[in-house]
XYZ file of C-alpha atoms in Angstrom:
631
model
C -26.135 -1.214 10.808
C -27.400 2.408 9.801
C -27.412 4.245 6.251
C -24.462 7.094 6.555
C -27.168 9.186 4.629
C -24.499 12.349 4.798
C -21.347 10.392 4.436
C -22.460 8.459 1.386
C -23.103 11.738 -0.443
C -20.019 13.273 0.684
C -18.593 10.083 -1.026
C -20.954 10.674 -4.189
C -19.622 13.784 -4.673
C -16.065 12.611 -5.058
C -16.953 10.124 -7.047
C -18.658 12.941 -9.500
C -15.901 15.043 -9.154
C -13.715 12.079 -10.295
C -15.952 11.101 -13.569
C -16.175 14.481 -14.248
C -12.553 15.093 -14.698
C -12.302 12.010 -16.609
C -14.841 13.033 -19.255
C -12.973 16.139 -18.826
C -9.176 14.661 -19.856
C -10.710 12.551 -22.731
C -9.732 14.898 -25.395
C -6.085 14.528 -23.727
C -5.921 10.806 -24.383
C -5.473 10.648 -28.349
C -2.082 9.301 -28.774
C 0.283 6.612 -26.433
C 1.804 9.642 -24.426
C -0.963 11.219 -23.686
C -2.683 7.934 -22.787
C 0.206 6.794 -20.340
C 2.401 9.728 -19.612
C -0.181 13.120 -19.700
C 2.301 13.805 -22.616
C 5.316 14.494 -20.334
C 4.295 17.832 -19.159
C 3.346 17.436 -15.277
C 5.000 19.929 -12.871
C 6.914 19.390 -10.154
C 4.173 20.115 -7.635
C 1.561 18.677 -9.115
C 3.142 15.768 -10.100
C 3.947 15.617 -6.159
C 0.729 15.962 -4.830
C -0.507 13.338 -7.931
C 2.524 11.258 -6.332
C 1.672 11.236 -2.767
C -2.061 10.505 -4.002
C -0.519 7.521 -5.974
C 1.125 6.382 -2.737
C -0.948 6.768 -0.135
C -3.171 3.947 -0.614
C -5.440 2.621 1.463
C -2.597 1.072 3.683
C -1.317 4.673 4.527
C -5.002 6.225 4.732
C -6.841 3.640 6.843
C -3.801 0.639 7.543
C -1.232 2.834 9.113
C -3.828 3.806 11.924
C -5.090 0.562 11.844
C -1.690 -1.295 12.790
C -0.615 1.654 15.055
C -4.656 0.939 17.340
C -3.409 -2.825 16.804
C 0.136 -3.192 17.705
C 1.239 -0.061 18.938
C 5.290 0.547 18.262
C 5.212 -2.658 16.140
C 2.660 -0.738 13.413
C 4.066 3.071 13.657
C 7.045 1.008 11.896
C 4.719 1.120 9.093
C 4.760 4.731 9.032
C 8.618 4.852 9.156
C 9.346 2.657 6.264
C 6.578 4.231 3.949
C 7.776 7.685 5.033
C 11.510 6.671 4.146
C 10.942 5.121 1.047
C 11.424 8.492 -0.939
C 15.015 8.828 0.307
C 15.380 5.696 -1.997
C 14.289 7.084 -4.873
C 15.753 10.965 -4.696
C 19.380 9.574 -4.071
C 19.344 6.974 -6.586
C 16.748 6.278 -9.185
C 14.705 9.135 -9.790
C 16.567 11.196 -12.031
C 18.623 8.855 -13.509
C 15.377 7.315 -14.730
C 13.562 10.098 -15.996
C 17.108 11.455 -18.472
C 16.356 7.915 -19.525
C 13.658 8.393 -21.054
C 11.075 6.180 -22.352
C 7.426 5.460 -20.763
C 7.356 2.454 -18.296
C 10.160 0.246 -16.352
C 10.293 -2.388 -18.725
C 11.189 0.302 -21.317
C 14.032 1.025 -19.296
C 14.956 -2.630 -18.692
C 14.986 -3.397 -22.968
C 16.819 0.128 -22.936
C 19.443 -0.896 -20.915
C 20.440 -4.290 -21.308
C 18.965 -4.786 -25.116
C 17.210 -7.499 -25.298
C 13.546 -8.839 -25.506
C 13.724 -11.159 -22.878
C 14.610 -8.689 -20.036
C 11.610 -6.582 -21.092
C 9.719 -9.488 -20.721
C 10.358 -10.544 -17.133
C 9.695 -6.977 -16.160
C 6.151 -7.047 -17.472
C 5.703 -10.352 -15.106
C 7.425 -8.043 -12.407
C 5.131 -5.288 -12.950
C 2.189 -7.247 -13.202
C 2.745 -9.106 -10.307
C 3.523 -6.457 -8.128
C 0.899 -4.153 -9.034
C -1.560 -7.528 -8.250
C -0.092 -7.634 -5.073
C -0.931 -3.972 -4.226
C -4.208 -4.112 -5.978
C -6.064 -6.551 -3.324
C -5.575 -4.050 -0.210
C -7.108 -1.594 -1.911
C -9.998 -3.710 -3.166
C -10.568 -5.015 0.702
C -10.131 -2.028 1.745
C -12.785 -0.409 -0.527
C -15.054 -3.337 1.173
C -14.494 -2.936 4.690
C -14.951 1.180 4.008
C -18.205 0.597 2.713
C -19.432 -1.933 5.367
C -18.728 0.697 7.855
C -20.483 3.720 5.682
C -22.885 1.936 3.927
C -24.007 -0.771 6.014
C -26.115 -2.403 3.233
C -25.609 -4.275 -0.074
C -26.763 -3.912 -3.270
C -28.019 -6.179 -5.970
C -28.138 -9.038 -3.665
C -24.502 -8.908 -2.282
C -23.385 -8.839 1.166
C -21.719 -5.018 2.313
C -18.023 -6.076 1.989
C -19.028 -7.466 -1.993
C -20.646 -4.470 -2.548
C -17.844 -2.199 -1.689
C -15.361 -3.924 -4.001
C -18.047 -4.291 -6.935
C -18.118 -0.278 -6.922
C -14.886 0.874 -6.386
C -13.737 -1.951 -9.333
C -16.673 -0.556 -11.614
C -15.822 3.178 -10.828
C -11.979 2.919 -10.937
C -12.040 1.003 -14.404
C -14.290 3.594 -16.331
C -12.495 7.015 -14.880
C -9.134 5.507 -15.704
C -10.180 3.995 -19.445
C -11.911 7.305 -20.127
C -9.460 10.050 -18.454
C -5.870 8.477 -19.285
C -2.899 9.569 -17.175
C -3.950 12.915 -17.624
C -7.721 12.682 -15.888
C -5.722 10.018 -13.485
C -3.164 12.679 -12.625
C -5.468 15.492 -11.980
C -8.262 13.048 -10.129
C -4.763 12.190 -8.068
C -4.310 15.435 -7.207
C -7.894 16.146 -5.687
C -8.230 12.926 -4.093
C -4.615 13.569 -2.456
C -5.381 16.837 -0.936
C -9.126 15.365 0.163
C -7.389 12.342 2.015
C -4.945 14.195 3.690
C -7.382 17.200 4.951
C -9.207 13.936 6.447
C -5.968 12.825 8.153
C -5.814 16.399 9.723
C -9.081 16.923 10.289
C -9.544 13.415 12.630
C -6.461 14.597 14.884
C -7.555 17.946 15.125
C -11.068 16.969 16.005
C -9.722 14.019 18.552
C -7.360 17.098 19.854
C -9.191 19.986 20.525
C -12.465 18.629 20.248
C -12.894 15.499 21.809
C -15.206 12.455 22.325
C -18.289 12.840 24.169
C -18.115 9.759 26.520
C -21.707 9.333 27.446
C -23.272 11.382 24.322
C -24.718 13.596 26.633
C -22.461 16.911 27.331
C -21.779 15.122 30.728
C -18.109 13.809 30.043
C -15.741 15.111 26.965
C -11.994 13.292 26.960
C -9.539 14.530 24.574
C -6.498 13.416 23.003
C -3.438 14.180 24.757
C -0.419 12.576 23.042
C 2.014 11.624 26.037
C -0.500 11.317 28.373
C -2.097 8.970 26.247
C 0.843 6.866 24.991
C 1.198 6.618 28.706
C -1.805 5.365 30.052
C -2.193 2.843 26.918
C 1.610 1.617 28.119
C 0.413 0.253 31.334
C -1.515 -3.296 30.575
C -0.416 -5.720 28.246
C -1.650 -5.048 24.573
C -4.609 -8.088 23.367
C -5.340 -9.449 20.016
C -8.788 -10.346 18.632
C -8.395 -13.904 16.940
C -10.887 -16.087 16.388
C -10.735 -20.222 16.715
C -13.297 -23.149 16.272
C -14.418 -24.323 19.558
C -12.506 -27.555 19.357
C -9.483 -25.092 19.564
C -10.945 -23.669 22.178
C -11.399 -26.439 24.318
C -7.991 -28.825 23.604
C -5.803 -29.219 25.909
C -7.893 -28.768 28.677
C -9.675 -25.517 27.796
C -5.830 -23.381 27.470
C -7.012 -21.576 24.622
C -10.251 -20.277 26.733
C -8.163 -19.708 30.232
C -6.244 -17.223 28.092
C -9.110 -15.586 26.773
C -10.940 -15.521 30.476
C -7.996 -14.049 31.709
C -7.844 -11.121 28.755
C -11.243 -10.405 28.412
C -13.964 -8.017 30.509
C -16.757 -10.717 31.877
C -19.450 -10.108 29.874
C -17.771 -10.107 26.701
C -16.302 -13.825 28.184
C -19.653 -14.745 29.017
C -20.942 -14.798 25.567
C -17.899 -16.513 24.214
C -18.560 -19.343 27.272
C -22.323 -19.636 25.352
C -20.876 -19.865 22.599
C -18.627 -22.789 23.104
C -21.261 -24.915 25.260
C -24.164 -24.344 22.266
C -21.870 -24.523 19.158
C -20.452 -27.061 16.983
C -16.733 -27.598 17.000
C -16.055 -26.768 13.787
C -18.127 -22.967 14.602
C -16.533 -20.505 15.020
C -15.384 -17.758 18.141
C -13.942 -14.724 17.956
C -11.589 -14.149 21.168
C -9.486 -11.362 22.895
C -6.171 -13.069 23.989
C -2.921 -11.212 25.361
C -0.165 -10.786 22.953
C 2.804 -12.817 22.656
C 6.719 -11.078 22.698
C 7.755 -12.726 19.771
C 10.970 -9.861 19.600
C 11.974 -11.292 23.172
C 10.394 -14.985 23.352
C 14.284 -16.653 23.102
C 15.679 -14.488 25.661
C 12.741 -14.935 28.075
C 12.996 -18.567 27.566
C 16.581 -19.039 28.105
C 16.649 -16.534 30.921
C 13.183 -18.268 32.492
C 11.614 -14.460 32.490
C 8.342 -12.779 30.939
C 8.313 -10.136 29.280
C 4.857 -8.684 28.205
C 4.055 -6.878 25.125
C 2.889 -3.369 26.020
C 2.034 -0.415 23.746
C 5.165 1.683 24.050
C 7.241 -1.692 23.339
C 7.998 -3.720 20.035
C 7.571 -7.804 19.830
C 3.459 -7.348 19.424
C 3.611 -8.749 15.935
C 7.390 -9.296 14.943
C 10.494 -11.061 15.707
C 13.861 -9.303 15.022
C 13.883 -10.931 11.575
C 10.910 -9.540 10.427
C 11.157 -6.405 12.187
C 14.179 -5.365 10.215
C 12.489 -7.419 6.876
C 9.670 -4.996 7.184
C 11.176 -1.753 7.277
C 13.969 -3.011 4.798
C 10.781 -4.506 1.983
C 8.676 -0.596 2.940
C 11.940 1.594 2.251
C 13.714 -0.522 -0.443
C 10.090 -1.330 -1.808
C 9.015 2.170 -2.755
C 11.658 2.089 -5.181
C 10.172 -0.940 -6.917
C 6.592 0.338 -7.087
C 6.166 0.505 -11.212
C 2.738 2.714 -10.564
C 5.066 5.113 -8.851
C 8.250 4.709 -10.802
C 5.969 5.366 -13.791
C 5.058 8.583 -12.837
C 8.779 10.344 -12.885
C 8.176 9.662 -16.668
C 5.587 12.041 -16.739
C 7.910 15.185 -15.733
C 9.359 17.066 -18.506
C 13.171 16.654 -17.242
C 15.492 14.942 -15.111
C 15.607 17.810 -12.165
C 11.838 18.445 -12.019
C 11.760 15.052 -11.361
C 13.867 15.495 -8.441
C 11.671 18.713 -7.276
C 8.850 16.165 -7.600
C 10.461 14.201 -4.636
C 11.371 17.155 -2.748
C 7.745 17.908 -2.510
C 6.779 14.081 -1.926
C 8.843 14.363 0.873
C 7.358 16.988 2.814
C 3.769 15.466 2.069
C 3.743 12.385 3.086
C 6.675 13.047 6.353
C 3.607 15.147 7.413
C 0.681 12.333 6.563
C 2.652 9.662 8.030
C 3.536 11.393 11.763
C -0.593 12.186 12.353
C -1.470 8.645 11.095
C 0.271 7.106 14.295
C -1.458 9.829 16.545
C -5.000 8.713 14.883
C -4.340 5.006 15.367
C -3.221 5.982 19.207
C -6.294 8.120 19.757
C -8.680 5.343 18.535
C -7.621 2.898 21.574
C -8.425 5.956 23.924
C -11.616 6.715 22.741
C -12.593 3.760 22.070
C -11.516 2.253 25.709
C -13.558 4.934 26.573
C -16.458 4.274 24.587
C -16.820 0.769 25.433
C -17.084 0.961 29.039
C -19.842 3.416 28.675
C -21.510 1.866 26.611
C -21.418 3.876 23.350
C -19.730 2.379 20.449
C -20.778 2.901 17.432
C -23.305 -0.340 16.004
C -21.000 0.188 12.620
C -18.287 -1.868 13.638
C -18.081 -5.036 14.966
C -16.083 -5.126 18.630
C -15.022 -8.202 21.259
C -14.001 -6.784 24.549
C -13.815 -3.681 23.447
C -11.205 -4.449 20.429
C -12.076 -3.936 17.031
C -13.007 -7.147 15.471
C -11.092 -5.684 12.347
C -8.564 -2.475 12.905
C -8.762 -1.634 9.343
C -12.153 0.142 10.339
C -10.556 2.524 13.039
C -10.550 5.324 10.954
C -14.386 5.885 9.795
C -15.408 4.353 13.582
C -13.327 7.116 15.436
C -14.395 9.666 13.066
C -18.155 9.164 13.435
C -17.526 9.106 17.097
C -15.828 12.488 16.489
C -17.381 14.266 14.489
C -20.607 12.384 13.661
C -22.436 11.897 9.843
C -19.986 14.913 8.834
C -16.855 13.788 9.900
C -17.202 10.276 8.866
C -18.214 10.969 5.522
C -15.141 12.919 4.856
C -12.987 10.342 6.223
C -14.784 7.384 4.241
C -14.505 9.806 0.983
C -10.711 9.944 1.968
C -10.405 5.977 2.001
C -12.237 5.388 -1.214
C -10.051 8.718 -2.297
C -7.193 6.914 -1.377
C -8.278 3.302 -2.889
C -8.753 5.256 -6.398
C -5.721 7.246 -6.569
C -3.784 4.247 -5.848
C -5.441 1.757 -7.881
C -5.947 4.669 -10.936
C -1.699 4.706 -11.006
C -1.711 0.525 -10.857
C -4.285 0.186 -13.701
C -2.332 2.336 -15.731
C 1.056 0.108 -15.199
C -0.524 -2.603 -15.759
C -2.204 -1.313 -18.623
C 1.101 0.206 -19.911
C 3.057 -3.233 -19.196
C 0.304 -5.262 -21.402
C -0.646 -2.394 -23.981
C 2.427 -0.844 -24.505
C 5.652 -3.585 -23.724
C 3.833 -6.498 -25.174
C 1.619 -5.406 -28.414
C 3.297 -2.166 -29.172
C 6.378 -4.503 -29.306
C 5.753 -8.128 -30.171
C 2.264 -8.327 -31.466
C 1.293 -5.090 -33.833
C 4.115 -3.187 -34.092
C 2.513 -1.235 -36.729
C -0.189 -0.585 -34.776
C -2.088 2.859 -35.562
C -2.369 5.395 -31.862
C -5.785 4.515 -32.368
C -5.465 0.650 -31.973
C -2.441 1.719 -29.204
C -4.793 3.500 -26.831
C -7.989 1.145 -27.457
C -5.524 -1.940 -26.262
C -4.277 0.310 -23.213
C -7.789 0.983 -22.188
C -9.076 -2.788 -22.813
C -5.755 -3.487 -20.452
C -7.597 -1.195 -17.932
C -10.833 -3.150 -18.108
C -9.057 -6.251 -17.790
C -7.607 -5.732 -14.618
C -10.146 -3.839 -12.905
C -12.575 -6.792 -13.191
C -9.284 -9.015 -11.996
C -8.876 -6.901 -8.693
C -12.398 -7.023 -8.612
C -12.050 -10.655 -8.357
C -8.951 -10.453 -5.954
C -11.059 -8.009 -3.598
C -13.929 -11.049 -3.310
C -11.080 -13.836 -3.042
C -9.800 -12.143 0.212
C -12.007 -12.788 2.599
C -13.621 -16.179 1.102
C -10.303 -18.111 1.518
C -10.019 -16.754 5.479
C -6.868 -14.009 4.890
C -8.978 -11.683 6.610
C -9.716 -13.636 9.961
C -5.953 -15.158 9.713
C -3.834 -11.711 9.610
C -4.650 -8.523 12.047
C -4.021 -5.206 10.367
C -4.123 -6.818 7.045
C -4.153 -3.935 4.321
C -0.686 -3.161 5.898
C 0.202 -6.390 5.984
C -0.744 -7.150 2.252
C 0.606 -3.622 0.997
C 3.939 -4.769 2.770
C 3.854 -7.679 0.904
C 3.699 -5.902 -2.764
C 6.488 -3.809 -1.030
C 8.561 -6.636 -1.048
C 7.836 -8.025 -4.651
C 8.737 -4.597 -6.091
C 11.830 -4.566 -3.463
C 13.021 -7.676 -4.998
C 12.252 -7.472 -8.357
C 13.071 -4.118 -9.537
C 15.566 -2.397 -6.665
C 18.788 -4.463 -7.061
C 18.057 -4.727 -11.324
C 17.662 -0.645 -10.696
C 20.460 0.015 -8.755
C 23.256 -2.330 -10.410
C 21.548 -1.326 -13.933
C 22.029 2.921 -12.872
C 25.224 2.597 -11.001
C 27.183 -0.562 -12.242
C 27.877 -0.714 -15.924
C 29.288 -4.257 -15.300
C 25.380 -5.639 -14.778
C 24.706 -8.125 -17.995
C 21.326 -8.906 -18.960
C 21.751 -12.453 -17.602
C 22.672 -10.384 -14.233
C 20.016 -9.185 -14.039
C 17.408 -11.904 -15.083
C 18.746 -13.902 -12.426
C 18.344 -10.881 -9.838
C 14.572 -10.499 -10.934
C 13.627 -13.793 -10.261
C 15.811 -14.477 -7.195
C 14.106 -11.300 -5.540
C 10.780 -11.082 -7.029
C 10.228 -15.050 -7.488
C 11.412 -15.830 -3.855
C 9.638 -12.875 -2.896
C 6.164 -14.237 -4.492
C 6.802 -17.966 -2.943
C 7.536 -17.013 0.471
C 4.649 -14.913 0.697
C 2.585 -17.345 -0.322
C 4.061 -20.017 2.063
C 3.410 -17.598 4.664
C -0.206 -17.028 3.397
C -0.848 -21.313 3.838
C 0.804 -21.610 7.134
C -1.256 -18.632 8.213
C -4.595 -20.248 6.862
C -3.219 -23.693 8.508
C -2.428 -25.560 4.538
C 1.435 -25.841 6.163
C 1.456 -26.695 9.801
C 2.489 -23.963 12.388
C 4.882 -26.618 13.942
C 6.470 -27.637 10.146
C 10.478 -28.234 10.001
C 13.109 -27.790 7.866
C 13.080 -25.433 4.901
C 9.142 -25.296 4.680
C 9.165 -24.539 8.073
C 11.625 -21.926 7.931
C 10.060 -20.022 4.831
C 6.853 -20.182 5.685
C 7.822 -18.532 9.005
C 9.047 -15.577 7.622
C 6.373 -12.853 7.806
C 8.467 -10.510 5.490
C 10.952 -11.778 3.123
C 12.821 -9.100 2.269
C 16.217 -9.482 4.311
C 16.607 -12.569 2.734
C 15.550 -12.196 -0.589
C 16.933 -8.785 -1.272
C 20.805 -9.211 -0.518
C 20.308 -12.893 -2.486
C 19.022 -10.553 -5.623
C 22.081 -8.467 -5.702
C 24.306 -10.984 -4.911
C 23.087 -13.232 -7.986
C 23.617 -10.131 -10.265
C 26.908 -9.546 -9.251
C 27.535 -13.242 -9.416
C 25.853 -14.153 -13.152
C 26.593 -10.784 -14.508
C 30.888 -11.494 -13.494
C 30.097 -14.888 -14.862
C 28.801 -13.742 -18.308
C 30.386 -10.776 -18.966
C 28.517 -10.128 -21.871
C 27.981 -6.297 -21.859
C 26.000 -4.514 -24.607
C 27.828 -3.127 -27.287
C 26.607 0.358 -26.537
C 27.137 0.373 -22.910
C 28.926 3.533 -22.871
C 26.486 5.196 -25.113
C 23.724 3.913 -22.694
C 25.845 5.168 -19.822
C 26.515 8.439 -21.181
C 22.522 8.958 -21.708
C 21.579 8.045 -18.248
C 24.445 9.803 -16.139
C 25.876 11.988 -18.758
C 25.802 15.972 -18.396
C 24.649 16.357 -22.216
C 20.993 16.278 -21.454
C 21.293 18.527 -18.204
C 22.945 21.397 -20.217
C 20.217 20.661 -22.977
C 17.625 20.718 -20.000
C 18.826 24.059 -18.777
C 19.101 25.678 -22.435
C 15.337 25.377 -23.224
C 14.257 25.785 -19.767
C 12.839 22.667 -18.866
C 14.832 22.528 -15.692
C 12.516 25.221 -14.274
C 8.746 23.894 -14.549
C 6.125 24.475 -11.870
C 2.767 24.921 -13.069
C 0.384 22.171 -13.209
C 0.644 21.550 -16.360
C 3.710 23.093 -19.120
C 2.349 24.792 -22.175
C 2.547 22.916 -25.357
């Protein structure tokens, strides 16, 4: 694989622009509120665009495309739920949240129910849900760097390479800048990532690919014609087996992938099999199962193929509605993003804030789809002439791994150039998002457990030195994560995987925080007991299903298991099931117990009371815009 000589310094200079502003923000980082909140005096637009940076991880920048070129309807799903996730948030939690006051969700958790132990489970909520959305990013920031860099360093392998840096880079900027250098380094790397986004459909619009790399044949992306032409064969999967899987049952597994795959791509599977071991392993093209329609076509003795302009490629109906229900209930439970309304100086910026999220990332999320249904074209394109890039790795003319679309189609666009603004816009995207988890984490550790339990008297000084020791700590633990990934297999068992994965931290937060949230805002009758049992209902079911699902994916629980294993380990998304469950065992406990706090009505009257609007709109801080308000 080649040296990106161009890209990589496109991607050097973001990563100077990023230290820079951290060094920058230092003297901004002196006390607890400066350290986790920018000292509450973010703007409504810039807290936006530091929002949508926040959000847009490396699952919007490079897995939305990704599961769109893999599954076609199944992934632009992706780009629904993450796009509705906002309307969450404006209707119900956003304001309410920020008249509350405080610095972090487990504030609001001891705030509103009183006790110790409910701030406690929500740092284990918090911490495992930022976890969760930490290891995309940190694969991400490997398979971005395979692509670019092509290389390791100091002895490691591409992929380790990529999440050594982005761990090494991410955890100095954020323990040296604060939320302040993290809010304005969100900002930039927001507006980078999504001039990327346009860029690549502009280029794969009005530009075009050159087919043969000679001037002799240019295609370009035409959006129905394209959907329509993709919609006419059956969509294939790249999977990969040992050759004893291969070969059982009288060669099934290798029919199938004769039948799906272009003759000399089956021919060097076919050597493969006859040379190698049977524990080696293949990498296959296969066609797609209709998992959406499998029980109908069974019982009516039909088939029904799985084409691009159809749903079933990766989802039955239980998981199709689980996904969408974990990506729009599961903004809502993001603390990295909930965290952020704390840093606008009153309850109705915070609401302009998501106003302006809104339009962002509505825009971001309908050109992702149109990248990830360009990238089959071109590359379809590419492969029978001959002319795919050697960055990538391809069977049949598939990507061996979708999460590299974006870079591939982008150097096949636009060349050095292009890529290297695209692969700055992934890592841009990996450090906003991971910037905004560090500091939750760091917030739940540093300021919920030793502001609280162990120093309380605890100078700023000692405060902010513990937050930024919390940083380091978890950066070298994602680091970790990010190497984990692909040792234990995840990467070879799951297509589309940073979606997949981000889904999955979706559904932690949509469990663990959303139904405490919403019964704690809008039902004064939730107890603390309530809402304990919601938490770990939601987030602890959430966390063992997943991981059920992870060991019947890597083969630990059989695919043909029974009963309750069986059924739990089946579901791809938990969500449907462990979200309604949540609620219900809050409504349930919290009748049960009855044990209100004593100042419910004062705690009531501060989080839906008019008394802090009119004080909002007496001193002005109902009208703030700028970037930053004047101290």
């Amino acid at each position: 694989m080649g040296l990106n000589t161009l890209a990589i310094v496109l991607v050097v200079i973001l990563i100077s622009m990023t230290i820079a502003l951290s060094v920058f923000s230092r003297r901004f980082t002196r006390t607890t509120a400066d350290f986790y909140l920018a000292g509450r005096k973010v703007g409504s637009f810039a807290n936006a665009s530091a929002i949508s940076g926040d959000y847009l991880s490396a699952a919007s920048f490079l897995g939305v495309a990704a599961a769109v070129y893999a599954s076609g309807l199944d992934g632009v799903w992706y780009a629904a739920g993450f796009a509705g996730g906002f309307i969450v948030v404006v209707l119900f939690i956003a304001s309410p949240l920020r008249r509350f006051g405080e610095y972090t969700v487990p504030d609001f958790a001891f705030g509103r129910f009183n006790t110790n132990r409910m701030r406690l489970v929500s740092v284990v909520g918090v911490l495992a849900t930022s976890l969760f959305y930490m290891a995309p990013q940190m694969y991400g920031a490997g398979t971005t760097w395979k692509v670019l860099v092509g290389r390791g360093i100091f002895g490691l392998d591409p992929y380790q390479s990529g999440v050594v840096v982005v761990a090494l880079i991410i955890m100095i900027y954020v323990a040296v800048g604060g939320m302040k250098g993290t809010t304005l380094n969100q900002i930039i790397q927001f507006w980078w990532l999504a001039f990327a986004m346009i860029l690549v459909v502009i280029f794969a619009t009005f530009v075009g690919f050159d087919v043969n790399g000679d001037g002799s044949m240019r295609i370009r992306f035409n959006y129905p014609e394209t959907l329509a032409s993709q919609s006419e064969e059956p969509l294939r999967d790249v999977k990969t087996y040992t050759v004893a899987e291969l070969t059982a049952n009288d060669g099934a597994l290798l029919a199938e992938a004769e039948a799906a795959m272009r003759p000399e791509a089956f021919a060097e599977v076919e050597e493969a099999v006859e040379t190698g071991a049977a524990t080696d392993s293949v990498t296959v093209a296969v066609f797609a199962k209709n998992k959406l329609h499998t029980l109908k076509n069974e019982l009516l003795g039909t088939e029904d193929g799985v084409f691009f302009n159809k749903p079933g490629h990766r989802y039955n109906g239980f998981d199709q509605f689980s996904m969408v229900l974990a990506l729009v209930l599961g903004t809502a439970g993001l603390p990295h993003i909930l965290n952020r309304y704390y840093t606008n100086p009153s309850g109705s910026a915070a609401r302009r804030s998501t106003f302006w999220v809104l339009v962002f990332i509505g825009v971001f999320y309908i050109l992702a789809p149109m990248a990830g249904l360009a990238g089959r074209e071109f590359i379809k394109a590419a492969t029978e002439a001959g002319t795919v890039p050697q960055t990538a790795d391809f069977v049949s003319g598939l990507l061996v791994k979708s999460d590299a679309l974006m870079p591939t189609i982008a150097q096949m666009l636009g060349g050095e150039i292009l890529m290297g603004i695209v692969a700055a816009g992934a890592f841009a995207a990996m450090f906003s998002t991971l910037a905004g988890l560090l500091i939750a984490s760091a917030s739940a550790v540093g300021h919920d457990v030793y502001e609280k339990y162990i120093n309380k008297d605890a100078t700023e000084k000692q405060k902010v030195f513990v937050g930024k020791a919390s940083v380091v700590f978890f950066a070298l633990l994602a680091l970790t994560i990010g190497l984990i990934i692909p040792a234990v297999g995840l990467d070879k068992a799951y297509p589309a995987l940073i979606a997949m994965m981000v889904t999955w931290a979706f559904a932690v937060g949509a469990g663990a925080f959303v139904p405490m949230l919403l019964t704690g805002i809008w039902w004064k009758g939730t107890t603390e007991r309530g809402a304990i049992a919601g938490m770990i209902v939601g987030g602890g079911g959430s966390v063992l299903i997943i991981f059920m699902n992870m060991f019947r994916a890597l083969g630990t629980i059989p695919a043909d298991a029974g009963g309750i294993v069986g059924f739990l380990s089946g579901l791809t998304f938990p969500s449907l099931f462990t979200f309604p469950l949540a609620v219900l065992a809050i409504v349930i406990v919290s009748k049960i117990d009855g044990q209100l706090p004593k100042n419910v009505d004062e705690i009531w009257m501060r989080i839906h009371g008019t008394a802090h609007e009119r004080y909002e709109r007496q001193h002005g801080l109902d009208k703030v815009s700028g970037l930053f308000q004047k101290s």
